[in-house]
Amino acid sequence: MTTEATTRAVLWLAQFENALADGNSAVATAMFLPDGYWRDLVAFTWNIKTSEGAADIRAMLDAVLARVKPGTFRIQGEASEDNGVTSAWFTFETAVARGKGHLRLRGGKAWTLFTTMRELKGHEERQGWTRDEGVVHGALKGGRQTWLERRQESEASVGITDQPFCLVIGGGQGGIGLGARLKQIGVPSLIVDANKRAGDAWRNRYKSLCLHDPVWYDHLPYLPFPDHWPVYTPKDKMGDWLEMYVGIMELNYWAATVCKGASYDEAAGEWTVNVERDGTPLVLRPKHIVLATGMSGVPEMPRIKGMETFAGQQHHSSAHPGGDAWAGKHCIVVGANNSAHDIAVDLWEHGAASVTMLQRSSTLVGRASTLRKNGDAGLYSQAAVDRGLGVDDADLTVASLPYALWPAAQKPIWDKIRNDDAEFYARLEKAGFKLDFGDDDSGLSLKYHRRGSGYYIDVGGSELVANGQIALRSGVVTTEIKPRAIVLSNGEELPADLIVYATGYGSMSGWAEMLISATVAEKVGICWGLGSNTAKDPGPWEGELRNMWKPTRQDGLWFHGGNLAQSRHYSRYLALQLKARFEGIETPVYGMPVVHHPR
Amino acid sequence: MTTEATTRAVLWLAQFENALADGNSAVATAMFLPDGYWRDLVAFTWNIKTSEGAADIRAMLDAVLARVKPGTFRIQGEASEDNGVTSAWFTFETAVARGKGHLRLRGGKAWTLFTTMRELKGHEERQGWTRDEGVVHGALKGGRQTWLERRQESEASVGITDQPFCLVIGGGQGGIGLGARLKQIGVPSLIVDANKRAGDAWRNRYKSLCLHDPVWYDHLPYLPFPDHWPVYTPKDKMGDWLEMYVGIMELNYWAATVCKGASYDEAAGEWTVNVERDGTPLVLRPKHIVLATGMSGVPEMPRIKGMETFAGQQHHSSAHPGGDAWAGKHCIVVGANNSAHDIAVDLWEHGAASVTMLQRSSTLVGRASTLRKNGDAGLYSQAAVDRGLGVDDADLTVASLPYALWPAAQKPIWDKIRNDDAEFYARLEKAGFKLDFGDDDSGLSLKYHRRGSGYYIDVGGSELVANGQIALRSGVVTTEIKPRAIVLSNGEELPADLIVYATGYGSMSGWAEMLISATVAEKVGICWGLGSNTAKDPGPWEGELRNMWKPTRQDGLWFHGGNLAQSRHYSRYLALQLKARFEGIETPVYGMPVVHHPR
């Protein structure tokens, strides 16, 4: 039984396919609304690129159509109809790849089109029917190499006698998930990480840390968490999972390996990367390096007068071990975002004499319980599992909406949250806490994508702030640090045995500056942010996150990161881009953005 | 749209439910064919028990009905109709549990009924909607215990200050899978294993070993292998998976722990178990012990005149490391089953001067490729995955057919295999290889269930036997061993540098004899086997495997084992039986078998 909506989508796809087959960009473009969008993940552009409006779409098609040779558009399942919008999933092919896409029609024209590359023809991942046999039946004179011998040989050779095509610097969740994609797709890779064991990036954080996102959002590729996995994974459990994952996925992973510096030979198209593995200097020569060193980049420490005279302990939140040692002590937490709250609560729980939070600027707060309740109806939830919605489909659904349309979609949700939790927010404000919900009131997700900071997912800290158990100072700055106290801009002097700077992180391009050079860092420019022209995300509008998972202005240099869901989803496209280059498939990049913000 | 078959099944279930609710065993029994079967896994009998024929069924109902209080029988999905047999899945409840069952009707009467316990009411596993939160939101003065601290406390206390309710002796696939079930269901348990690391039971085997069953058959509970996992898992990869699994499932697992002896205090209902952990003696006092030391039991070594004079190396197949060291040497493999073939092939591949296989009695051979082809249409295959058939449903489907009906179901399959592979079998016989397909030609699965031995799944060895690359001596026995040769009963003397005794294993009750006492071992009797009155499986007919996963004649002593599929499936019922005892739920066992074979 084909619904009307399905018929409409099928007809649109057929017409679109014909226009593309005829190489007729004009006709294809005319099938979009004038303010329509086409978001492409690698399939058409070898880039992560949203074309916005007819002119952009036309320009893109003119540039790529002859090469891409798209066709075989086929609807997947039935289309749906909601509020005048027809939505449909479809598959398609290009000259070199198979893809999956999503279409939203309004009044018969495309409002949004979303195209993604799923696999390169002839380079499909081996799974299900095509999985490895694991054993060669029959008899092989001379003896066969066992799985163990192959693994040991690989471990002994990669990075020593065999140079990896791709070096992933940073073996946290991002590097590990990407490493698994590269392994499965057949790109020789090596992951290096400074920590002693895989998973230590989580283990080394403050001890009360649990994931702030629920389990349904957090799966890694290939090996989902089992059904009994807790909703909010404790950090050490997460560390153990990652360490296990590295082994099970048979990744080449060098722990205790510090990257000292890297330089690119443009002529040879090769990096020289100096590392110290267990203290021993080694040189690696990959064709590509991926910085997976943490989306949050380099820890940012403020410079405050008298800092060097402080007689207590002071450190960045990323180096904070937990509250055990601070019972009876006076503790200052600088900042009012996630880490600041978690650390302040932990110090209070451990019986600090006082915990004072210094809020520098306004913060978006969302209660975990409220977000969970909203999320329960959504894409990443037990309800979604029960509906049979796979994580991959959830990821594609999120990605199908161009960023430009997110604020309008998010604002009503956050208006409702603010209304529902009005009493909670009023109590927080009464305690002096400065709240915001984004410059345009579009809420958490936008704030995360624009600046990756400025929010707290409340798991209990706000109550302590509201009732004064965590003392709050807001709208003041620290003017001076004395041996046992800090001085605020309002003249107040607070006793201090511990100062934790939960002052956030710089752009990921800071890693490029540290590991490669300031020149390269400035050439590629800052990472993350959409160009929304809101706080900490200067314009002009980019339409996509800067430099993430896509080609940069530096050949052979890539950035990978984000939360677990983003790392899971976008690692697929980064792996495909690297695979194409490994196989010598042509990858002309369409729509390289101008670098507006070198730093 | 309810089919006729479904209507028939629904009506039968409703009538059956009424008869049971009325406590009317006579009416309920009359709803079966006179030669009908009722197989129950724990739900009605607190036993693993097949009642065969009307009299048996009536006796069982008379004994248990008043206590069990069964009801709420509900069909699951649609019934199917095939060859005059109506088949349906259903759920039901008892006073203490929820269950799942299967029904086969012929002419309106039950031919087979299958009932299983799924969960104890009030003791359901926490997963999906009921999973743990992982974190307590809010603020807890005094500090909270983190996941890591809880894990460390548990590791430090279990077996030291806190005695486990259940001690699992043997931490191979069986013990580990059972341990996971016990953990999820909340039975305090400890697994002890003599090997240095979890997984070593696999790693320590001959190096060419891969699982002989394909991946779809081999999943552990809770955490299935990912889609790219090889069809036949190499042994070291399996070892790594098990080691990972122990960590991820948070099992209490003592490696390098040797069990020295155990005795049961009937009055206290408690075991005293002496172990050496890393060489340090410790006493454990569990209420129950599970021997999960390998379904195959204790390695059996023949006693041959002059054995002690042998100047080469001789060892049991379980101690054989692999063929590397034997290039240019004369090798004898005693036996002609799976291990014998694998080891002979491996020696040949590594360039042994000669490899001779001594076949003592006839062997069932099935080619892996043929079994795979047959299996592809079956329950454990990629095709089954594509059909949406879960592993649990596959397990239940297999278990739904009473053992008494297996030979009739299996013989036609093996008749076809023998016909299809006739040329292959003729070549083997021409080389002198003695073939059989079970005493009643019922094939591999029956041979496995009756005696757990006597077969080879051909992955290449038979070709070497057929073409003489592996020399075969059949129908002879070894009469003497000399320093550099063996002498056969036909007078032939073969040079020998290595003798591998692939001579199989004794009953699992051998472990009970070694670890507890001969008295206890004889009280419980031999394990495994159906009482089929065929070779190595003496009668009388038992209808179920002896002593496996169910109460034994020794209070507090249980046996767990089998291949990966059996361990996965039956660990559920063993865990439920232990959970009921842990919670003090009454578990009157119906139908304890008479011990016909003390040893």
mmCIF file of C-alpha atoms in Angstrom, chain B residues 273-443:
data_model
loop_
_atom_site.group_PDB
_atom_site.id
_atom_site.type_symbol
_atom_site.label_atom_id
_atom_site.label_comp_id
_atom_site.label_asym_id
_atom_site.label_seq_id
_atom_site.Cartn_x
_atom_site.Cartn_y
_atom_site.Cartn_z
ATOM 1 C CA VAL B 273 36.653 -25.504 49.436
ATOM 2 C CA ASN B 274 40.419 -25.339 49.671
ATOM 3 C CA VAL B 275 42.023 -23.272 46.955
ATOM 4 C CA GLU B 276 45.460 -21.889 46.262
ATOM 5 C CA ARG B 277 45.315 -18.392 44.856
ATOM 6 C CA ASP B 278 48.630 -17.356 43.333
ATOM 7 C CA GLY B 279 50.114 -20.076 45.537
ATOM 8 C CA THR B 280 48.468 -18.833 48.749
ATOM 9 C CA PRO B 281 46.093 -21.293 50.468
ATOM 10 C CA LEU B 282 42.596 -19.970 51.124
ATOM 11 C CA VAL B 283 39.359 -21.541 52.313
ATOM 12 C CA LEU B 284 36.063 -20.677 50.624
ATOM 13 C CA ARG B 285 32.664 -21.469 52.105
ATOM 14 C CA PRO B 286 30.009 -21.272 49.397
ATOM 15 C CA LYS B 287 26.525 -22.758 49.669
ATOM 16 C CA HIS B 288 26.733 -24.124 46.152
ATOM 17 C CA ILE B 289 29.512 -25.155 43.832
ATOM 18 C CA VAL B 290 29.239 -25.497 40.086
ATOM 19 C CA LEU B 291 31.763 -27.646 38.284
ATOM 20 C CA ALA B 292 32.341 -25.869 34.994
ATOM 21 C CA THR B 293 35.591 -27.613 34.360
ATOM 22 C CA GLY B 294 34.864 -28.684 30.825
ATOM 23 C CA MET B 295 32.072 -30.921 29.601
ATOM 24 C CA SER B 296 34.748 -33.290 28.349
ATOM 25 C CA GLY B 297 35.962 -33.987 31.847
ATOM 26 C CA VAL B 298 39.378 -35.268 32.798
ATOM 27 C CA PRO B 299 41.808 -36.119 29.957
ATOM 28 C CA GLU B 300 42.012 -39.895 29.433
ATOM 29 C CA MET B 301 45.446 -41.366 28.874
ATOM 30 C CA PRO B 302 45.793 -44.983 27.784
ATOM 31 C CA ARG B 303 48.203 -47.248 29.642
ATOM 32 C CA ILE B 304 50.505 -49.007 27.204
ATOM 33 C CA LYS B 305 53.334 -51.386 27.905
ATOM 34 C CA GLY B 306 56.707 -49.633 27.731
ATOM 35 C CA MET B 307 55.180 -46.144 27.766
ATOM 36 C CA GLU B 308 57.633 -45.024 30.418
ATOM 37 C CA THR B 309 60.611 -45.984 28.240
ATOM 38 C CA PHE B 310 59.679 -43.653 25.378
ATOM 39 C CA ALA B 311 62.608 -41.354 24.548
ATOM 40 C CA GLY B 312 60.624 -38.854 22.489
ATOM 41 C CA GLN B 313 57.790 -36.633 23.701
ATOM 42 C CA GLN B 314 54.346 -37.940 24.506
ATOM 43 C CA HIS B 315 51.357 -36.053 25.824
ATOM 44 C CA HIS B 316 47.582 -35.870 25.782
ATOM 45 C CA SER B 317 46.066 -33.775 23.005
ATOM 46 C CA SER B 318 44.931 -31.231 25.586
ATOM 47 C CA ALA B 319 48.616 -30.531 26.340
ATOM 48 C CA HIS B 320 49.774 -30.403 22.718
ATOM 49 C CA PRO B 321 51.268 -27.011 21.836
ATOM 50 C CA GLY B 322 51.362 -27.214 18.019
ATOM 51 C CA GLY B 323 53.472 -28.592 15.204
ATOM 52 C CA ASP B 324 56.354 -26.083 15.038
ATOM 53 C CA ALA B 325 58.922 -28.230 16.814
ATOM 54 C CA TRP B 326 58.293 -31.396 14.818
ATOM 55 C CA ALA B 327 59.542 -30.690 11.305
ATOM 56 C CA GLY B 328 61.475 -33.729 10.068
ATOM 57 C CA LYS B 329 60.204 -35.869 12.939
ATOM 58 C CA HIS B 330 58.080 -38.999 13.059
ATOM 59 C CA CYS B 331 54.768 -38.291 14.693
ATOM 60 C CA ILE B 332 52.027 -40.630 15.902
ATOM 61 C CA VAL B 333 48.563 -39.373 16.694
ATOM 62 C CA VAL B 334 46.470 -41.858 18.647
ATOM 63 C CA GLY B 335 42.788 -41.322 17.905
ATOM 64 C CA ALA B 336 40.767 -40.153 14.916
ATOM 65 C CA ASN B 337 38.338 -37.542 16.201
ATOM 66 C CA ASN B 338 38.463 -33.718 16.000
ATOM 67 C CA SER B 339 41.638 -33.078 17.977
ATOM 68 C CA ALA B 340 43.447 -35.996 16.360
ATOM 69 C CA HIS B 341 42.755 -34.648 12.887
ATOM 70 C CA ASP B 342 43.559 -31.006 13.742
ATOM 71 C CA ILE B 343 46.843 -32.026 15.335
ATOM 72 C CA ALA B 344 47.787 -34.412 12.527
ATOM 73 C CA VAL B 345 47.132 -31.724 9.901
ATOM 74 C CA ASP B 346 49.136 -29.181 11.859
ATOM 75 C CA LEU B 347 52.094 -31.586 12.161
ATOM 76 C CA TRP B 348 51.908 -32.327 8.445
ATOM 77 C CA GLU B 349 51.734 -28.625 7.593
ATOM 78 C CA HIS B 350 54.865 -28.018 9.657
ATOM 79 C CA GLY B 351 56.809 -30.632 7.721
ATOM 80 C CA ALA B 352 56.865 -33.655 9.993
ATOM 81 C CA ALA B 353 58.792 -36.536 8.400
ATOM 82 C CA SER B 354 55.731 -38.699 8.875
ATOM 83 C CA VAL B 355 52.356 -38.358 10.518
ATOM 84 C CA THR B 356 50.501 -41.539 11.357
ATOM 85 C CA MET B 357 46.982 -41.580 12.709
ATOM 86 C CA LEU B 358 45.917 -44.617 14.718
ATOM 87 C CA GLN B 359 42.169 -45.016 14.434
ATOM 88 C CA ARG B 360 40.911 -47.165 17.263
ATOM 89 C CA SER B 361 37.223 -47.298 16.417
ATOM 90 C CA SER B 362 34.969 -45.900 13.722
ATOM 91 C CA THR B 363 34.428 -42.143 13.425
ATOM 92 C CA LEU B 364 31.618 -39.954 12.203
ATOM 93 C CA VAL B 365 32.940 -37.448 9.684
ATOM 94 C CA GLY B 366 30.990 -34.463 8.423
ATOM 95 C CA ARG B 367 32.517 -31.888 6.109
ATOM 96 C CA ALA B 368 32.394 -28.389 7.585
ATOM 97 C CA SER B 369 31.376 -26.975 4.212
ATOM 98 C CA THR B 370 28.428 -29.384 3.985
ATOM 99 C CA LEU B 371 27.352 -28.704 7.561
ATOM 100 C CA ARG B 372 27.638 -24.986 6.905
ATOM 101 C CA LYS B 373 25.520 -25.277 3.765
ATOM 102 C CA ASN B 374 22.875 -27.219 5.670
ATOM 103 C CA GLY B 375 23.183 -24.807 8.584
ATOM 104 C CA ASP B 376 22.793 -21.792 6.315
ATOM 105 C CA ALA B 377 19.142 -22.627 5.973
ATOM 106 C CA GLY B 378 18.859 -23.223 9.693
ATOM 107 C CA LEU B 379 18.659 -21.452 12.989
ATOM 108 C CA TYR B 380 22.222 -20.289 13.452
ATOM 109 C CA SER B 381 23.299 -18.544 10.259
ATOM 110 C CA GLN B 382 23.473 -15.198 8.523
ATOM 111 C CA ALA B 383 20.213 -16.111 6.821
ATOM 112 C CA ALA B 384 18.598 -16.530 10.231
ATOM 113 C CA VAL B 385 19.955 -13.125 11.273
ATOM 114 C CA ASP B 386 18.503 -11.623 8.102
ATOM 115 C CA ARG B 387 15.141 -13.246 8.885
ATOM 116 C CA GLY B 388 15.265 -11.514 12.273
ATOM 117 C CA LEU B 389 15.603 -14.740 14.250
ATOM 118 C CA GLY B 390 17.353 -13.973 17.522
ATOM 119 C CA VAL B 391 19.828 -16.359 19.109
ATOM 120 C CA ASP B 392 17.581 -16.843 22.110
ATOM 121 C CA ASP B 393 14.677 -17.908 19.893
ATOM 122 C CA ALA B 394 16.973 -20.235 17.992
ATOM 123 C CA ASP B 395 18.058 -21.809 21.290
ATOM 124 C CA LEU B 396 14.459 -22.256 22.394
ATOM 125 C CA THR B 397 13.514 -23.773 19.050
ATOM 126 C CA VAL B 398 16.243 -26.398 19.353
ATOM 127 C CA ALA B 399 15.281 -27.124 22.942
ATOM 128 C CA SER B 400 11.576 -27.417 22.155
ATOM 129 C CA LEU B 401 11.979 -30.859 20.591
ATOM 130 C CA PRO B 402 12.304 -33.686 23.145
ATOM 131 C CA TYR B 403 15.501 -35.721 22.742
ATOM 132 C CA ALA B 404 13.451 -38.847 22.053
ATOM 133 C CA LEU B 405 12.332 -37.275 18.770
ATOM 134 C CA TRP B 406 15.769 -36.176 17.623
ATOM 135 C CA PRO B 407 16.896 -39.369 15.850
ATOM 136 C CA ALA B 408 13.856 -39.412 13.570
ATOM 137 C CA ALA B 409 14.411 -35.733 12.807
ATOM 138 C CA GLN B 410 18.150 -36.081 12.218
ATOM 139 C CA LYS B 411 18.373 -39.318 10.228
ATOM 140 C CA PRO B 412 16.923 -37.936 6.960
ATOM 141 C CA ILE B 413 19.345 -34.994 7.134
ATOM 142 C CA TRP B 414 22.300 -37.362 7.494
ATOM 143 C CA ASP B 415 20.981 -39.736 4.839
ATOM 144 C CA LYS B 416 21.059 -36.791 2.463
ATOM 145 C CA ILE B 417 24.528 -35.721 3.567
ATOM 146 C CA ARG B 418 25.862 -39.251 3.036
ATOM 147 C CA ASN B 419 24.288 -39.312 -0.386
ATOM 148 C CA ASP B 420 25.522 -35.850 -1.400
ATOM 149 C CA ASP B 421 29.056 -36.527 -0.174
ATOM 150 C CA ALA B 422 29.130 -40.192 -1.240
ATOM 151 C CA GLU B 423 32.276 -39.790 -3.308
ATOM 152 C CA PHE B 424 34.106 -38.142 -0.426
ATOM 153 C CA TYR B 425 33.126 -40.903 1.991
ATOM 154 C CA ALA B 426 34.083 -43.612 -0.534
ATOM 155 C CA ARG B 427 37.590 -42.151 -0.861
ATOM 156 C CA LEU B 428 37.979 -42.070 2.896
ATOM 157 C CA GLU B 429 36.902 -45.686 3.236
ATOM 158 C CA LYS B 430 39.183 -46.698 0.406
ATOM 159 C CA ALA B 431 42.078 -45.281 2.452
ATOM 160 C CA GLY B 432 41.035 -47.613 5.253
ATOM 161 C CA PHE B 433 39.204 -45.057 7.378
ATOM 162 C CA LYS B 434 36.406 -46.639 9.409
ATOM 163 C CA LEU B 435 33.256 -44.527 9.147
ATOM 164 C CA ASP B 436 30.017 -44.535 11.057
ATOM 165 C CA PHE B 437 27.059 -42.201 11.400
ATOM 166 C CA GLY B 438 25.927 -43.279 14.814
ATOM 167 C CA ASP B 439 24.521 -46.668 15.795
ATOM 168 C CA ASP B 440 21.196 -45.713 14.232
ATOM 169 C CA ASP B 441 22.646 -43.467 11.505
ATOM 170 C CA SER B 442 21.233 -40.397 13.254
ATOM 171 C CA GLY B 443 24.380 -38.351 12.757
#
